[in-house]
């Protein structure tokens, strides 16, 4: 789930996106302060919550951090507006410390590598084109569902025929201060715990 709020730009409306892909065909359904956005299969792709400040406590403008409190407030708003829909949200951190266990050349692309990256209890296969990526590094991984500071949404993908789940990030992509201009991923110090959250400011 992704949420966006900008009172000056679009008024007192919270935009909530539930699907990673924008549906080709959409239809809307209004129930009180809620406008549901449905895809061609009648599944709810997202919704707009009008008079949002009456329902949600907003500490920020722009992309809103999805927290347990926000999910609870949104669920209450749906119920108050007679929308029977249960929000099922993955609240696990989307930016985490990863460890590149192995790296192999991509079979169909000279400048890409296929990395197996441990991120705590799970392992992700990530296709990476950075020139400095190597096995044995601790890195920052943006998992599927992460929203980069640029606004780009990270999704599971297939790059030149190889599945890739997430992205190994550079300091520039993470909008870190004094990020180097040359291409290359951010390599972390060894004392970072694998799978621990990495704070990224949207």
mmCIF file of N, CA and C in Angstrom, residues 1-96:
data_model
loop_
_atom_site.group_PDB
_atom_site.id
_atom_site.type_symbol
_atom_site.label_atom_id
_atom_site.label_comp_id
_atom_site.label_asym_id
_atom_site.label_seq_id
_atom_site.Cartn_x
_atom_site.Cartn_y
_atom_site.Cartn_z
ATOM 1 N N UNK A 1 0.840 -1.189 0.000
ATOM 2 C CA UNK A 1 0.000 0.000 0.000
ATOM 3 C C UNK A 1 0.873 1.237 0.000
ATOM 4 N N UNK A 2 0.474 2.238 -0.797
ATOM 5 C CA UNK A 2 1.144 3.524 -0.802
ATOM 6 C C UNK A 2 0.103 4.612 -0.584
ATOM 7 N N UNK A 3 0.493 5.666 0.152
ATOM 8 C CA UNK A 3 -0.438 6.747 0.456
ATOM 9 C C UNK A 3 0.240 8.089 0.201
ATOM 10 N N UNK A 4 -0.551 9.044 -0.335
ATOM 11 C CA UNK A 4 -0.005 10.357 -0.683
ATOM 12 C C UNK A 4 -0.989 11.439 -0.255
ATOM 13 N N UNK A 5 -0.437 12.542 0.326
ATOM 14 C CA UNK A 5 -1.291 13.637 0.799
ATOM 15 C C UNK A 5 -0.590 14.959 0.549
ATOM 16 N N UNK A 6 -1.293 15.869 -0.090
ATOM 17 C CA UNK A 6 -0.757 17.212 -0.319
ATOM 18 C C UNK A 6 -1.932 18.180 -0.311
ATOM 19 N N UNK A 7 -2.200 18.760 0.859
ATOM 20 C CA UNK A 7 -3.398 19.594 1.014
ATOM 21 C C UNK A 7 -3.341 20.824 0.121
ATOM 22 N N UNK A 8 -2.150 21.437 0.002
ATOM 23 C CA UNK A 8 -2.035 22.633 -0.835
ATOM 24 C C UNK A 8 -2.225 22.303 -2.312
ATOM 25 N N UNK A 9 -1.711 21.144 -2.737
ATOM 26 C CA UNK A 9 -1.757 20.791 -4.149
ATOM 27 C C UNK A 9 -3.100 20.236 -4.615
ATOM 28 N N UNK A 10 -3.695 19.343 -3.806
ATOM 29 C CA UNK A 10 -4.917 18.665 -4.276
ATOM 30 C C UNK A 10 -6.071 18.742 -3.276
ATOM 31 N N UNK A 11 -5.895 19.483 -2.189
ATOM 32 C CA UNK A 11 -6.971 19.591 -1.208
ATOM 33 C C UNK A 11 -6.856 18.525 -0.131
ATOM 34 N N UNK A 12 -7.877 18.455 0.702
ATOM 35 C CA UNK A 12 -7.867 17.566 1.871
ATOM 36 C C UNK A 12 -8.270 16.146 1.453
ATOM 37 N N UNK A 13 -7.422 15.552 0.596
ATOM 38 C CA UNK A 13 -7.709 14.222 0.037
ATOM 39 C C UNK A 13 -6.486 13.337 0.207
ATOM 40 N N UNK A 14 -6.690 12.153 0.759
ATOM 41 C CA UNK A 14 -5.616 11.159 0.847
ATOM 42 C C UNK A 14 -5.791 10.171 -0.302
ATOM 43 N N UNK A 15 -4.723 10.002 -1.091
ATOM 44 C CA UNK A 15 -4.738 9.058 -2.205
ATOM 45 C C UNK A 15 -4.092 7.761 -1.741
ATOM 46 N N UNK A 16 -4.801 6.659 -1.845
ATOM 47 C CA UNK A 16 -4.301 5.362 -1.387
ATOM 48 C C UNK A 16 -4.223 4.407 -2.570
ATOM 49 N N UNK A 17 -3.029 3.876 -2.819
ATOM 50 C CA UNK A 17 -2.826 2.914 -3.910
ATOM 51 C C UNK A 17 -2.604 1.534 -3.305
ATOM 52 N N UNK A 18 -3.392 0.554 -3.756
ATOM 53 C CA UNK A 18 -3.303 -0.797 -3.209
ATOM 54 C C UNK A 18 -2.660 -1.781 -4.174
ATOM 55 N N UNK A 19 -2.713 -1.503 -5.470
ATOM 56 C CA UNK A 19 -2.092 -2.365 -6.469
ATOM 57 C C UNK A 19 -0.850 -1.673 -7.021
ATOM 58 N N UNK A 20 0.190 -2.462 -7.310
ATOM 59 C CA UNK A 20 1.426 -1.865 -7.815
ATOM 60 C C UNK A 20 1.282 -1.391 -9.252
ATOM 61 N N UNK A 21 0.421 -2.047 -10.024
ATOM 62 C CA UNK A 21 0.207 -1.651 -11.417
ATOM 63 C C UNK A 21 -1.030 -0.756 -11.523
ATOM 64 N N UNK A 22 -0.947 0.250 -12.384
ATOM 65 C CA UNK A 22 -2.121 1.080 -12.647
ATOM 66 C C UNK A 22 -3.044 0.336 -13.612
ATOM 67 N N UNK A 23 -4.306 0.112 -13.219
ATOM 68 C CA UNK A 23 -5.215 -0.645 -14.088
ATOM 69 C C UNK A 23 -5.440 0.073 -15.419
ATOM 70 N N UNK A 24 -5.570 -0.727 -16.494
ATOM 71 C CA UNK A 24 -5.863 -0.147 -17.814
ATOM 72 C C UNK A 24 -7.291 0.384 -17.839
ATOM 73 N N UNK A 25 -8.205 -0.377 -17.263
ATOM 74 C CA UNK A 25 -9.597 0.058 -17.189
ATOM 75 C C UNK A 25 -9.951 0.273 -15.716
ATOM 76 N N UNK A 26 -10.538 1.423 -15.424
ATOM 77 C CA UNK A 26 -10.946 1.669 -14.033
ATOM 78 C C UNK A 26 -12.398 2.111 -13.997
ATOM 79 N N UNK A 27 -13.014 1.832 -12.865
ATOM 80 C CA UNK A 27 -14.343 2.364 -12.605
ATOM 81 C C UNK A 27 -14.369 2.833 -11.159
ATOM 82 N N UNK A 28 -15.180 3.824 -10.888
ATOM 83 C CA UNK A 28 -15.213 4.395 -9.546
ATOM 84 C C UNK A 28 -16.568 4.165 -8.897
ATOM 85 N N UNK A 29 -16.540 4.135 -7.580
ATOM 86 C CA UNK A 29 -17.773 3.935 -6.804
ATOM 87 C C UNK A 29 -17.657 4.817 -5.569
ATOM 88 N N UNK A 30 -18.633 5.665 -5.347
ATOM 89 C CA UNK A 30 -18.579 6.633 -4.244
ATOM 90 C C UNK A 30 -19.437 6.151 -3.078
ATOM 91 N N UNK A 31 -18.854 6.215 -1.884
ATOM 92 C CA UNK A 31 -19.586 5.887 -0.662
ATOM 93 C C UNK A 31 -19.172 6.891 0.407
ATOM 94 N N UNK A 32 -19.988 7.936 0.600
ATOM 95 C CA UNK A 32 -19.643 8.978 1.563
ATOM 96 C C UNK A 32 -18.384 9.723 1.136
ATOM 97 N N UNK A 33 -17.398 9.757 2.016
ATOM 98 C CA UNK A 33 -16.135 10.452 1.729
ATOM 99 C C UNK A 33 -15.132 9.563 0.990
ATOM 100 N N UNK A 34 -15.530 8.360 0.647
ATOM 101 C CA UNK A 34 -14.631 7.414 -0.020
ATOM 102 C C UNK A 34 -15.018 7.267 -1.494
ATOM 103 N N UNK A 35 -14.035 7.419 -2.372
ATOM 104 C CA UNK A 35 -14.219 7.060 -3.778
ATOM 105 C C UNK A 35 -13.341 5.851 -4.061
ATOM 106 N N UNK A 36 -13.977 4.693 -4.273
ATOM 107 C CA UNK A 36 -13.237 3.467 -4.573
ATOM 108 C C UNK A 36 -12.829 3.465 -6.038
ATOM 109 N N UNK A 37 -11.614 3.006 -6.296
ATOM 110 C CA UNK A 37 -11.122 2.868 -7.666
ATOM 111 C C UNK A 37 -10.946 1.377 -7.927
ATOM 112 N N UNK A 38 -11.726 0.843 -8.871
ATOM 113 C CA UNK A 38 -11.706 -0.601 -9.144
ATOM 114 C C UNK A 38 -11.103 -0.874 -10.516
ATOM 115 N N UNK A 39 -10.447 -2.037 -10.628
ATOM 116 C CA UNK A 39 -9.898 -2.425 -11.921
ATOM 117 C C UNK A 39 -10.968 -3.157 -12.740
ATOM 118 N N UNK A 40 -10.581 -3.647 -13.910
ATOM 119 C CA UNK A 40 -11.522 -4.309 -14.804
ATOM 120 C C UNK A 40 -12.116 -5.586 -14.239
ATOM 121 N N UNK A 41 -11.488 -6.130 -13.182
ATOM 122 C CA UNK A 41 -11.982 -7.372 -12.580
ATOM 123 C C UNK A 41 -12.755 -7.109 -11.293
ATOM 124 N N UNK A 42 -13.120 -5.831 -11.075
ATOM 125 C CA UNK A 42 -13.893 -5.440 -9.900
ATOM 126 C C UNK A 42 -13.083 -5.459 -8.604
ATOM 127 N N UNK A 43 -11.763 -5.672 -8.697
ATOM 128 C CA UNK A 43 -10.923 -5.628 -7.490
ATOM 129 C C UNK A 43 -10.592 -4.171 -7.171
ATOM 130 N N UNK A 44 -10.487 -3.858 -5.882
ATOM 131 C CA UNK A 44 -10.198 -2.480 -5.469
ATOM 132 C C UNK A 44 -8.704 -2.204 -5.659
ATOM 133 N N UNK A 45 -8.404 -1.272 -6.577
ATOM 134 C CA UNK A 45 -7.011 -0.923 -6.869
ATOM 135 C C UNK A 45 -6.513 0.191 -5.962
ATOM 136 N N UNK A 46 -7.451 0.926 -5.377
ATOM 137 C CA UNK A 46 -7.095 2.028 -4.486
ATOM 138 C C UNK A 46 -8.350 2.798 -4.127
ATOM 139 N N UNK A 47 -8.160 3.867 -3.351
ATOM 140 C CA UNK A 47 -9.312 4.719 -3.043
ATOM 141 C C UNK A 47 -8.815 6.109 -2.655
ATOM 142 N N UNK A 48 -9.715 7.081 -2.813
ATOM 143 C CA UNK A 48 -9.451 8.450 -2.388
ATOM 144 C C UNK A 48 -10.324 8.739 -1.176
ATOM 145 N N UNK A 49 -9.709 9.269 -0.122
ATOM 146 C CA UNK A 49 -10.434 9.615 1.099
ATOM 147 C C UNK A 49 -10.549 11.134 1.176
ATOM 148 N N UNK A 50 -11.773 11.649 0.966
ATOM 149 C CA UNK A 50 -12.011 13.087 1.039
ATOM 150 C C UNK A 50 -12.218 13.512 2.492
ATOM 151 N N UNK A 51 -11.996 14.808 2.775
ATOM 152 C CA UNK A 51 -12.030 15.321 4.155
ATOM 153 C C UNK A 51 -11.113 14.474 5.042
ATOM 154 N N UNK A 52 -9.944 14.160 4.481
ATOM 155 C CA UNK A 52 -9.053 13.179 5.114
ATOM 156 C C UNK A 52 -8.609 13.578 6.512
ATOM 157 N N UNK A 53 -8.433 14.882 6.752
ATOM 158 C CA UNK A 53 -7.931 15.320 8.066
ATOM 159 C C UNK A 53 -8.930 15.055 9.184
ATOM 160 N N UNK A 54 -10.199 14.766 8.829
ATOM 161 C CA UNK A 54 -11.181 14.392 9.853
ATOM 162 C C UNK A 54 -10.998 12.940 10.312
ATOM 163 N N UNK A 55 -10.267 12.163 9.517
ATOM 164 C CA UNK A 55 -10.103 10.734 9.805
ATOM 165 C C UNK A 55 -8.664 10.361 10.192
ATOM 166 N N UNK A 56 -7.701 11.076 9.601
ATOM 167 C CA UNK A 56 -6.296 10.676 9.700
ATOM 168 C C UNK A 56 -5.493 11.790 10.341
ATOM 169 N N UNK A 57 -4.523 11.412 11.182
ATOM 170 C CA UNK A 57 -3.587 12.402 11.736
ATOM 171 C C UNK A 57 -2.373 12.475 10.810
ATOM 172 N N UNK A 58 -2.111 13.644 10.237
ATOM 173 C CA UNK A 58 -1.078 13.794 9.217
ATOM 174 C C UNK A 58 0.160 14.491 9.774
ATOM 175 N N UNK A 59 1.271 13.760 9.934
ATOM 176 C CA UNK A 59 2.495 14.415 10.379
ATOM 177 C C UNK A 59 3.300 14.981 9.212
ATOM 178 N N UNK A 60 2.901 14.717 7.972
ATOM 179 C CA UNK A 60 3.760 15.058 6.832
ATOM 180 C C UNK A 60 2.929 15.314 5.592
ATOM 181 N N UNK A 61 3.587 15.871 4.599
ATOM 182 C CA UNK A 61 2.990 16.076 3.271
ATOM 183 C C UNK A 61 3.828 15.290 2.279
ATOM 184 N N UNK A 62 3.160 14.747 1.280
ATOM 185 C CA UNK A 62 3.868 13.941 0.294
ATOM 186 C C UNK A 62 3.531 12.474 0.516
ATOM 187 N N UNK A 63 4.509 11.602 0.271
ATOM 188 C CA UNK A 63 4.311 10.172 0.497
ATOM 189 C C UNK A 63 4.251 9.910 2.000
ATOM 190 N N UNK A 64 3.194 9.276 2.457
ATOM 191 C CA UNK A 64 2.983 9.032 3.890
ATOM 192 C C UNK A 64 3.549 7.668 4.266
ATOM 193 N N UNK A 65 4.285 7.632 5.380
ATOM 194 C CA UNK A 65 4.776 6.347 5.876
ATOM 195 C C UNK A 65 3.584 5.477 6.270
ATOM 196 N N UNK A 66 3.553 4.264 5.759
ATOM 197 C CA UNK A 66 2.463 3.345 6.078
ATOM 198 C C UNK A 66 2.782 2.682 7.417
ATOM 199 N N UNK A 67 2.021 3.042 8.435
ATOM 200 C CA UNK A 67 2.233 2.525 9.785
ATOM 201 C C UNK A 67 0.991 1.775 10.242
ATOM 202 N N UNK A 68 1.131 1.115 11.374
ATOM 203 C CA UNK A 68 -0.019 0.402 11.949
ATOM 204 C C UNK A 68 -1.135 1.381 12.279
ATOM 205 N N UNK A 69 -0.745 2.570 12.781
ATOM 206 C CA UNK A 69 -1.735 3.593 13.122
ATOM 207 C C UNK A 69 -2.498 4.053 11.880
ATOM 208 N N UNK A 70 -1.767 4.293 10.780
ATOM 209 C CA UNK A 70 -2.432 4.737 9.545
ATOM 210 C C UNK A 70 -3.405 3.677 9.039
ATOM 211 N N UNK A 71 -2.989 2.417 9.054
ATOM 212 C CA UNK A 71 -3.861 1.332 8.585
ATOM 213 C C UNK A 71 -5.123 1.271 9.442
ATOM 214 N N UNK A 72 -4.974 1.415 10.757
ATOM 215 C CA UNK A 72 -6.131 1.394 11.663
ATOM 216 C C UNK A 72 -7.071 2.554 11.364
ATOM 217 N N UNK A 73 -6.506 3.755 11.170
ATOM 218 C CA UNK A 73 -7.335 4.931 10.885
ATOM 219 C C UNK A 73 -8.049 4.792 9.539
ATOM 220 N N UNK A 74 -7.362 4.242 8.552
ATOM 221 C CA UNK A 74 -7.991 4.030 7.249
ATOM 222 C C UNK A 74 -9.105 2.993 7.328
ATOM 223 N N UNK A 75 -8.867 1.926 8.093
ATOM 224 C CA UNK A 75 -9.899 0.892 8.246
ATOM 225 C C UNK A 75 -11.135 1.482 8.918
ATOM 226 N N UNK A 76 -10.922 2.335 9.929
ATOM 227 C CA UNK A 76 -12.048 2.993 10.602
ATOM 228 C C UNK A 76 -12.791 3.918 9.642
ATOM 229 N N UNK A 77 -12.031 4.626 8.773
ATOM 230 C CA UNK A 77 -12.653 5.529 7.795
ATOM 231 C C UNK A 77 -13.505 4.748 6.802
ATOM 232 N N UNK A 78 -13.003 3.599 6.362
ATOM 233 C CA UNK A 78 -13.779 2.756 5.447
ATOM 234 C C UNK A 78 -15.085 2.311 6.099
ATOM 235 N N UNK A 79 -14.989 1.879 7.360
ATOM 236 C CA UNK A 79 -16.185 1.396 8.064
ATOM 237 C C UNK A 79 -17.198 2.522 8.287
ATOM 238 N N UNK A 80 -16.695 3.723 8.640
ATOM 239 C CA UNK A 80 -17.597 4.863 8.871
ATOM 240 C C UNK A 80 -18.336 5.264 7.601
ATOM 241 N N UNK A 81 -17.736 4.966 6.456
ATOM 242 C CA UNK A 81 -18.354 5.311 5.180
ATOM 243 C C UNK A 81 -18.998 4.099 4.504
ATOM 244 N N UNK A 82 -19.289 3.067 5.322
ATOM 245 C CA UNK A 82 -20.042 1.873 4.875
ATOM 246 C C UNK A 82 -19.370 1.121 3.737
ATOM 247 N N UNK A 83 -18.024 1.081 3.768
ATOM 248 C CA UNK A 83 -17.281 0.293 2.783
ATOM 249 C C UNK A 83 -16.799 -0.978 3.474
ATOM 250 N N UNK A 84 -17.286 -2.114 3.009
ATOM 251 C CA UNK A 84 -16.881 -3.390 3.601
ATOM 252 C C UNK A 84 -15.655 -3.909 2.868
ATOM 253 N N UNK A 85 -14.500 -3.562 3.382
ATOM 254 C CA UNK A 85 -13.241 -3.974 2.756
ATOM 255 C C UNK A 85 -12.164 -4.032 3.831
ATOM 256 N N UNK A 86 -11.479 -5.169 3.925
ATOM 257 C CA UNK A 86 -10.435 -5.338 4.930
ATOM 258 C C UNK A 86 -9.075 -5.008 4.318
ATOM 259 N N UNK A 87 -8.401 -4.040 4.900
ATOM 260 C CA UNK A 87 -7.057 -3.686 4.436
ATOM 261 C C UNK A 87 -6.056 -4.718 4.936
ATOM 262 N N UNK A 88 -5.380 -5.382 4.021
ATOM 263 C CA UNK A 88 -4.320 -6.321 4.386
ATOM 264 C C UNK A 88 -3.010 -5.716 3.901
ATOM 265 N N UNK A 89 -2.201 -5.246 4.855
ATOM 266 C CA UNK A 89 -1.014 -4.462 4.506
ATOM 267 C C UNK A 89 0.234 -5.094 5.097
ATOM 268 N N UNK A 90 1.264 -5.210 4.277
ATOM 269 C CA UNK A 90 2.564 -5.692 4.730
ATOM 270 C C UNK A 90 3.321 -4.516 5.345
ATOM 271 N N UNK A 91 3.487 -4.537 6.669
ATOM 272 C CA UNK A 91 4.133 -3.425 7.372
ATOM 273 C C UNK A 91 5.626 -3.657 7.609
ATOM 274 N N UNK A 92 6.162 -4.724 7.039
ATOM 275 C CA UNK A 92 7.600 -4.973 7.218
ATOM 276 C C UNK A 92 8.392 -3.882 6.509
ATOM 277 N N UNK A 93 9.610 -3.560 7.007
ATOM 278 C CA UNK A 93 10.393 -2.487 6.377
ATOM 279 C C UNK A 93 10.707 -2.801 4.922
ATOM 280 N N UNK A 94 10.647 -1.776 4.090
ATOM 281 C CA UNK A 94 10.874 -1.968 2.650
ATOM 282 C C UNK A 94 12.321 -1.669 2.245
ATOM 283 N N UNK A 95 13.051 -0.941 3.082
ATOM 284 C CA UNK A 95 14.486 -0.709 2.860
ATOM 285 C C UNK A 95 15.252 -1.424 3.973
ATOM 286 N N UNK A 96 16.074 -2.395 3.595
ATOM 287 C CA UNK A 96 16.764 -3.217 4.593
ATOM 288 C C UNK A 96 18.222 -3.423 4.190
#
